[in-house]
Amino acid sequence: MNVYQSNPDMLPDSAFTPATLDHLVVGNRGRMLDQRRTPVTIVGVVETTGFVVLRIDDFEDRDATWSIPFEEIDRYQFALDAQRVDDATRRRLAATVTRLNHPLCVPADGAQRALTEKRVAGEEKRAAAWLATASRFIADSRPLPDPDTRRGDPVLGADLLRYLATRGLDDMEEAFATQYVSAPHSGELVKGHRIVIAELGFVGYEGKMIRDPGLFNGPWSRERRAEHVCARLGFIRALFGRLGRSTLAVYRGLSIEGDIEPRRRDTFVSTTLARAVAESHFDCGRPGSTRMLLGFTVPVSRVFMTFFETPALSRQFLEAEAVLFDDAEMPVL
């Protein structure tokens, strides 16, 4: 079963050239170097933050826009007749990369993690009380969806948003989940959460420096993001606790071209609750690729969001997804 759209008539790679900074011209058309060669068009070049804005031109995420760092344009290819920047622009773009392409490391502190877990325990009690009195999912004794349907429960999804609305966090939830589903590394919305999660002591942040000076301003402040993270974790743990579930069986299917390198630590690990989805990833590998099909049982304490309760995870992509916190003790997951 192939759970993703593709184009069987896509052009060969020989019709394109590897992308460089020279190609950062609005209107240029190209493709991502993924398995299905997702087509894109450049719709913006933002020199202040060093992001090129790409419009997705086909497949499930059609018409979405992704903001990609200039220096990551080598993950794409462009048409042979694509326009090139002039020398002065090329120098400015290169200077922007030099200015912004720097690492940022925020280690996770064990003592802070212990304090945060106490906070989450309080959030779990709060969510459990709400589920007992206000949840339509619980009141109707609805079961969790079968992962093979790859669609969450709309009543449970509405419950989550209604619960977070009592904290004024429903808009943040919608924006975060929508961005994560489309492209978690696009722009810095998800990055802000990753940094806060490190500061809470859950998973260290290893990535790039902050480019947008307003990342933590206004409703997206560090404290509001932390409140969202803890409230969401409390809801998840209370929900599964009420349903008598302490673990989840999850799967990953991987297809790797070229040399196998150690997995880079990330805040989140995307998995699926449906084996068929993992098998689709496993089966889509090109000839000569290395493929792996993995299955694990993980504690609910590692779960940040699932397709069960997250409406955005049942929209354009039907992957029966479960998003976990990374765990250094499980390097392949």
PDB file of N, CA and C in Angstrom, residues 37-90:
ATOM      1  N   ARG A  37      10.273  13.548  -5.644  1.00  0.00           N
ATOM      2  CA  ARG A  37      10.692  14.775  -6.321  1.00  0.00           C
ATOM      3  C   ARG A  37       9.564  15.821  -6.301  1.00  0.00           C
ATOM      4  N   THR A  38       9.180  16.225  -5.097  1.00  0.00           N
ATOM      5  CA  THR A  38       8.095  17.187  -4.915  1.00  0.00           C
ATOM      6  C   THR A  38       8.405  18.507  -5.620  1.00  0.00           C
ATOM      7  N   PRO A  39       7.535  18.963  -6.525  1.00  0.00           N
ATOM      8  CA  PRO A  39       7.799  20.204  -7.261  1.00  0.00           C
ATOM      9  C   PRO A  39       7.540  21.447  -6.410  1.00  0.00           C
ATOM     10  N   VAL A  40       8.384  22.458  -6.593  1.00  0.00           N
ATOM     11  CA  VAL A  40       8.282  23.695  -5.822  1.00  0.00           C
ATOM     12  C   VAL A  40       8.529  24.892  -6.729  1.00  0.00           C
ATOM     13  N   THR A  41       8.069  26.059  -6.269  1.00  0.00           N
ATOM     14  CA  THR A  41       8.360  27.329  -6.924  1.00  0.00           C
ATOM     15  C   THR A  41       8.820  28.318  -5.862  1.00  0.00           C
ATOM     16  N   ILE A  42       9.876  29.064  -6.148  1.00  0.00           N
ATOM     17  CA  ILE A  42      10.330  30.099  -5.220  1.00  0.00           C
ATOM     18  C   ILE A  42       9.360  31.279  -5.280  1.00  0.00           C
ATOM     19  N   VAL A  43       8.795  31.640  -4.119  1.00  0.00           N
ATOM     20  CA  VAL A  43       7.855  32.764  -4.069  1.00  0.00           C
ATOM     21  C   VAL A  43       8.365  33.890  -3.181  1.00  0.00           C
ATOM     22  N   GLY A  44       9.510  33.703  -2.547  1.00  0.00           N
ATOM     23  CA  GLY A  44      10.060  34.762  -1.717  1.00  0.00           C
ATOM     24  C   GLY A  44      11.498  34.469  -1.330  1.00  0.00           C
ATOM     25  N   VAL A  45      12.287  35.521  -1.183  1.00  0.00           N
ATOM     26  CA  VAL A  45      13.668  35.414  -0.711  1.00  0.00           C
ATOM     27  C   VAL A  45      13.845  36.498   0.349  1.00  0.00           C
ATOM     28  N   VAL A  46      14.007  36.081   1.612  1.00  0.00           N
ATOM     29  CA  VAL A  46      14.030  37.018   2.740  1.00  0.00           C
ATOM     30  C   VAL A  46      15.453  37.104   3.277  1.00  0.00           C
ATOM     31  N   GLU A  47      16.150  38.150   2.920  1.00  0.00           N
ATOM     32  CA  GLU A  47      17.564  38.245   3.278  1.00  0.00           C
ATOM     33  C   GLU A  47      17.772  38.565   4.755  1.00  0.00           C
ATOM     34  N   THR A  48      16.809  39.211   5.408  1.00  0.00           N
ATOM     35  CA  THR A  48      16.988  39.548   6.823  1.00  0.00           C
ATOM     36  C   THR A  48      17.072  38.306   7.698  1.00  0.00           C
ATOM     37  N   THR A  49      16.289  37.275   7.372  1.00  0.00           N
ATOM     38  CA  THR A  49      16.291  36.045   8.161  1.00  0.00           C
ATOM     39  C   THR A  49      16.912  34.865   7.418  1.00  0.00           C
ATOM     40  N   GLY A  50      17.297  35.063   6.169  1.00  0.00           N
ATOM     41  CA  GLY A  50      17.969  34.009   5.430  1.00  0.00           C
ATOM     42  C   GLY A  50      17.086  32.847   5.045  1.00  0.00           C
ATOM     43  N   PHE A  51      15.803  33.126   4.775  1.00  0.00           N
ATOM     44  CA  PHE A  51      14.887  32.074   4.357  1.00  0.00           C
ATOM     45  C   PHE A  51      14.456  32.287   2.911  1.00  0.00           C
ATOM     46  N   VAL A  52      14.450  31.200   2.139  1.00  0.00           N
ATOM     47  CA  VAL A  52      13.811  31.201   0.830  1.00  0.00           C
ATOM     48  C   VAL A  52      12.442  30.557   1.014  1.00  0.00           C
ATOM     49  N   VAL A  53      11.412  31.205   0.487  1.00  0.00           N
ATOM     50  CA  VAL A  53      10.040  30.728   0.655  1.00  0.00           C
ATOM     51  C   VAL A  53       9.648  29.943  -0.590  1.00  0.00           C
ATOM     52  N   LEU A  54       9.281  28.691  -0.387  1.00  0.00           N
ATOM     53  CA  LEU A  54       8.918  27.797  -1.481  1.00  0.00           C
ATOM     54  C   LEU A  54       7.436  27.473  -1.422  1.00  0.00           C
ATOM     55  N   ARG A  55       6.785  27.511  -2.570  1.00  0.00           N
ATOM     56  CA  ARG A  55       5.406  27.028  -2.664  1.00  0.00           C
ATOM     57  C   ARG A  55       5.433  25.586  -3.150  1.00  0.00           C
ATOM     58  N   ILE A  56       4.700  24.723  -2.475  1.00  0.00           N
ATOM     59  CA  ILE A  56       4.605  23.324  -2.887  1.00  0.00           C
ATOM     60  C   ILE A  56       3.576  23.235  -4.007  1.00  0.00           C
ATOM     61  N   ASP A  57       3.966  22.647  -5.131  1.00  0.00           N
ATOM     62  CA  ASP A  57       3.134  22.691  -6.332  1.00  0.00           C
ATOM     63  C   ASP A  57       2.381  21.405  -6.642  1.00  0.00           C
ATOM     64  N   ASP A  58       2.500  20.390  -5.797  1.00  0.00           N
ATOM     65  CA  ASP A  58       1.765  19.152  -6.073  1.00  0.00           C
ATOM     66  C   ASP A  58       1.699  18.317  -4.801  1.00  0.00           C
ATOM     67  N   PHE A  59       0.932  17.254  -4.883  1.00  0.00           N
ATOM     68  CA  PHE A  59       0.775  16.263  -3.825  1.00  0.00           C
ATOM     69  C   PHE A  59      -0.055  16.803  -2.653  1.00  0.00           C
ATOM     70  N   GLU A  60       0.001  16.111  -1.527  1.00  0.00           N
ATOM     71  CA  GLU A  60      -0.918  16.396  -0.424  1.00  0.00           C
ATOM     72  C   GLU A  60      -0.813  17.829   0.094  1.00  0.00           C
ATOM     73  N   ASP A  61       0.375  18.392   0.071  1.00  0.00           N
ATOM     74  CA  ASP A  61       0.601  19.717   0.658  1.00  0.00           C
ATOM     75  C   ASP A  61       0.575  20.829  -0.392  1.00  0.00           C
ATOM     76  N   ARG A  62      -0.058  20.569  -1.503  1.00  0.00           N
ATOM     77  CA  ARG A  62      -0.107  21.536  -2.599  1.00  0.00           C
ATOM     78  C   ARG A  62      -0.569  22.906  -2.105  1.00  0.00           C
ATOM     79  N   ASP A  63       0.129  23.951  -2.539  1.00  0.00           N
ATOM     80  CA  ASP A  63      -0.135  25.362  -2.224  1.00  0.00           C
ATOM     81  C   ASP A  63       0.355  25.786  -0.838  1.00  0.00           C
ATOM     82  N   ALA A  64       0.871  24.863  -0.047  1.00  0.00           N
ATOM     83  CA  ALA A  64       1.508  25.266   1.209  1.00  0.00           C
ATOM     84  C   ALA A  64       2.817  25.983   0.894  1.00  0.00           C
ATOM     85  N   THR A  65       3.283  26.805   1.818  1.00  0.00           N
ATOM     86  CA  THR A  65       4.578  27.461   1.648  1.00  0.00           C
ATOM     87  C   THR A  65       5.513  27.036   2.772  1.00  0.00           C
ATOM     88  N   TRP A  66       6.745  26.775   2.398  1.00  0.00           N
ATOM     89  CA  TRP A  66       7.785  26.395   3.349  1.00  0.00           C
ATOM     90  C   TRP A  66       8.892  27.434   3.312  1.00  0.00           C
ATOM     91  N   SER A  67       9.412  27.771   4.482  1.00  0.00           N
ATOM     92  CA  SER A  67      10.545  28.693   4.580  1.00  0.00           C
ATOM     93  C   SER A  67      11.796  27.889   4.911  1.00  0.00           C
ATOM     94  N   ILE A  68      12.734  27.868   3.973  1.00  0.00           N
ATOM     95  CA  ILE A  68      13.916  27.021   4.065  1.00  0.00           C
ATOM     96  C   ILE A  68      15.164  27.904   4.163  1.00  0.00           C
ATOM     97  N   PRO A  69      16.093  27.608   5.076  1.00  0.00           N
ATOM     98  CA  PRO A  69      17.333  28.393   5.139  1.00  0.00           C
ATOM     99  C   PRO A  69      18.074  28.378   3.804  1.00  0.00           C
ATOM    100  N   PHE A  70      18.665  29.512   3.462  1.00  0.00           N
ATOM    101  CA  PHE A  70      19.403  29.607   2.198  1.00  0.00           C
ATOM    102  C   PHE A  70      20.360  28.433   2.019  1.00  0.00           C
ATOM    103  N   GLU A  71      21.085  28.094   3.094  1.00  0.00           N
ATOM    104  CA  GLU A  71      22.151  27.100   2.977  1.00  0.00           C
ATOM    105  C   GLU A  71      21.622  25.683   2.759  1.00  0.00           C
ATOM    106  N   GLU A  72      20.308  25.484   2.892  1.00  0.00           N
ATOM    107  CA  GLU A  72      19.735  24.158   2.666  1.00  0.00           C
ATOM    108  C   GLU A  72      19.116  24.018   1.278  1.00  0.00           C
ATOM    109  N   ILE A  73      19.371  24.988   0.423  1.00  0.00           N
ATOM    110  CA  ILE A  73      18.820  24.914  -0.929  1.00  0.00           C
ATOM    111  C   ILE A  73      19.465  23.776  -1.719  1.00  0.00           C
ATOM    112  N   ASP A  74      20.599  23.257  -1.231  1.00  0.00           N
ATOM    113  CA  ASP A  74      21.232  22.137  -1.936  1.00  0.00           C
ATOM    114  C   ASP A  74      20.438  20.842  -1.807  1.00  0.00           C
ATOM    115  N   ARG A  75      19.338  20.881  -1.063  1.00  0.00           N
ATOM    116  CA  ARG A  75      18.448  19.726  -0.980  1.00  0.00           C
ATOM    117  C   ARG A  75      17.400  19.744  -2.094  1.00  0.00           C
ATOM    118  N   TYR A  76      17.600  20.650  -3.046  1.00  0.00           N
ATOM    119  CA  TYR A  76      16.652  20.822  -4.146  1.00  0.00           C
ATOM    120  C   TYR A  76      17.408  20.809  -5.471  1.00  0.00           C
ATOM    121  N   GLN A  77      16.653  20.802  -6.552  1.00  0.00           N
ATOM    122  CA  GLN A  77      17.220  20.936  -7.895  1.00  0.00           C
ATOM    123  C   GLN A  77      16.295  21.855  -8.686  1.00  0.00           C
ATOM    124  N   PHE A  78      16.868  22.544  -9.670  1.00  0.00           N
ATOM    125  CA  PHE A  78      16.077  23.488 -10.453  1.00  0.00           C
ATOM    126  C   PHE A  78      16.206  23.195 -11.940  1.00  0.00           C
ATOM    127  N   ALA A  79      15.236  23.703 -12.686  1.00  0.00           N
ATOM    128  CA  ALA A  79      15.221  23.491 -14.135  1.00  0.00           C
ATOM    129  C   ALA A  79      16.511  24.024 -14.756  1.00  0.00           C
ATOM    130  N   LEU A  80      16.924  23.394 -15.826  1.00  0.00           N
ATOM    131  CA  LEU A  80      18.177  23.774 -16.475  1.00  0.00           C
ATOM    132  C   LEU A  80      18.159  25.226 -16.949  1.00  0.00           C
ATOM    133  N   ASP A  81      16.970  25.738 -17.282  1.00  0.00           N
ATOM    134  CA  ASP A  81      16.879  27.116 -17.775  1.00  0.00           C
ATOM    135  C   ASP A  81      16.472  28.102 -16.679  1.00  0.00           C
ATOM    136  N   ALA A  82      16.611  27.705 -15.413  1.00  0.00           N
ATOM    137  CA  ALA A  82      16.237  28.595 -14.310  1.00  0.00           C
ATOM    138  C   ALA A  82      17.091  29.860 -14.322  1.00  0.00           C
ATOM    139  N   GLN A  83      16.499  30.950 -13.846  1.00  0.00           N
ATOM    140  CA  GLN A  83      17.231  32.215 -13.767  1.00  0.00           C
ATOM    141  C   GLN A  83      18.303  32.144 -12.678  1.00  0.00           C
ATOM    142  N   ARG A  84      19.337  32.968 -12.837  1.00  0.00           N
ATOM    143  CA  ARG A  84      20.411  33.070 -11.849  1.00  0.00           C
ATOM    144  C   ARG A  84      20.484  34.495 -11.312  1.00  0.00           C
ATOM    145  N   VAL A  85      20.948  34.616 -10.073  1.00  0.00           N
ATOM    146  CA  VAL A  85      21.128  35.941  -9.486  1.00  0.00           C
ATOM    147  C   VAL A  85      22.371  36.595 -10.084  1.00  0.00           C
ATOM    148  N   ASP A  86      22.463  37.908  -9.935  1.00  0.00           N
ATOM    149  CA  ASP A  86      23.672  38.594 -10.396  1.00  0.00           C
ATOM    150  C   ASP A  86      24.759  38.492  -9.329  1.00  0.00           C
ATOM    151  N   ASP A  87      25.952  38.957  -9.658  1.00  0.00           N
ATOM    152  CA  ASP A  87      27.097  38.802  -8.756  1.00  0.00           C
ATOM    153  C   ASP A  87      26.882  39.504  -7.420  1.00  0.00           C
ATOM    154  N   ALA A  88      26.321  40.702  -7.449  1.00  0.00           N
ATOM    155  CA  ALA A  88      26.116  41.455  -6.210  1.00  0.00           C
ATOM    156  C   ALA A  88      25.134  40.731  -5.291  1.00  0.00           C
ATOM    157  N   THR A  89      24.068  40.201  -5.874  1.00  0.00           N
ATOM    158  CA  THR A  89      23.085  39.470  -5.073  1.00  0.00           C
ATOM    159  C   THR A  89      23.691  38.194  -4.505  1.00  0.00           C
ATOM    160  N   ARG A  90      24.492  37.509  -5.315  1.00  0.00           N
ATOM    161  CA  ARG A  90      25.136  36.288  -4.831  1.00  0.00           C
ATOM    162  C   ARG A  90      26.013  36.582  -3.617  1.00  0.00           C
TER     163      ARG A  90
END
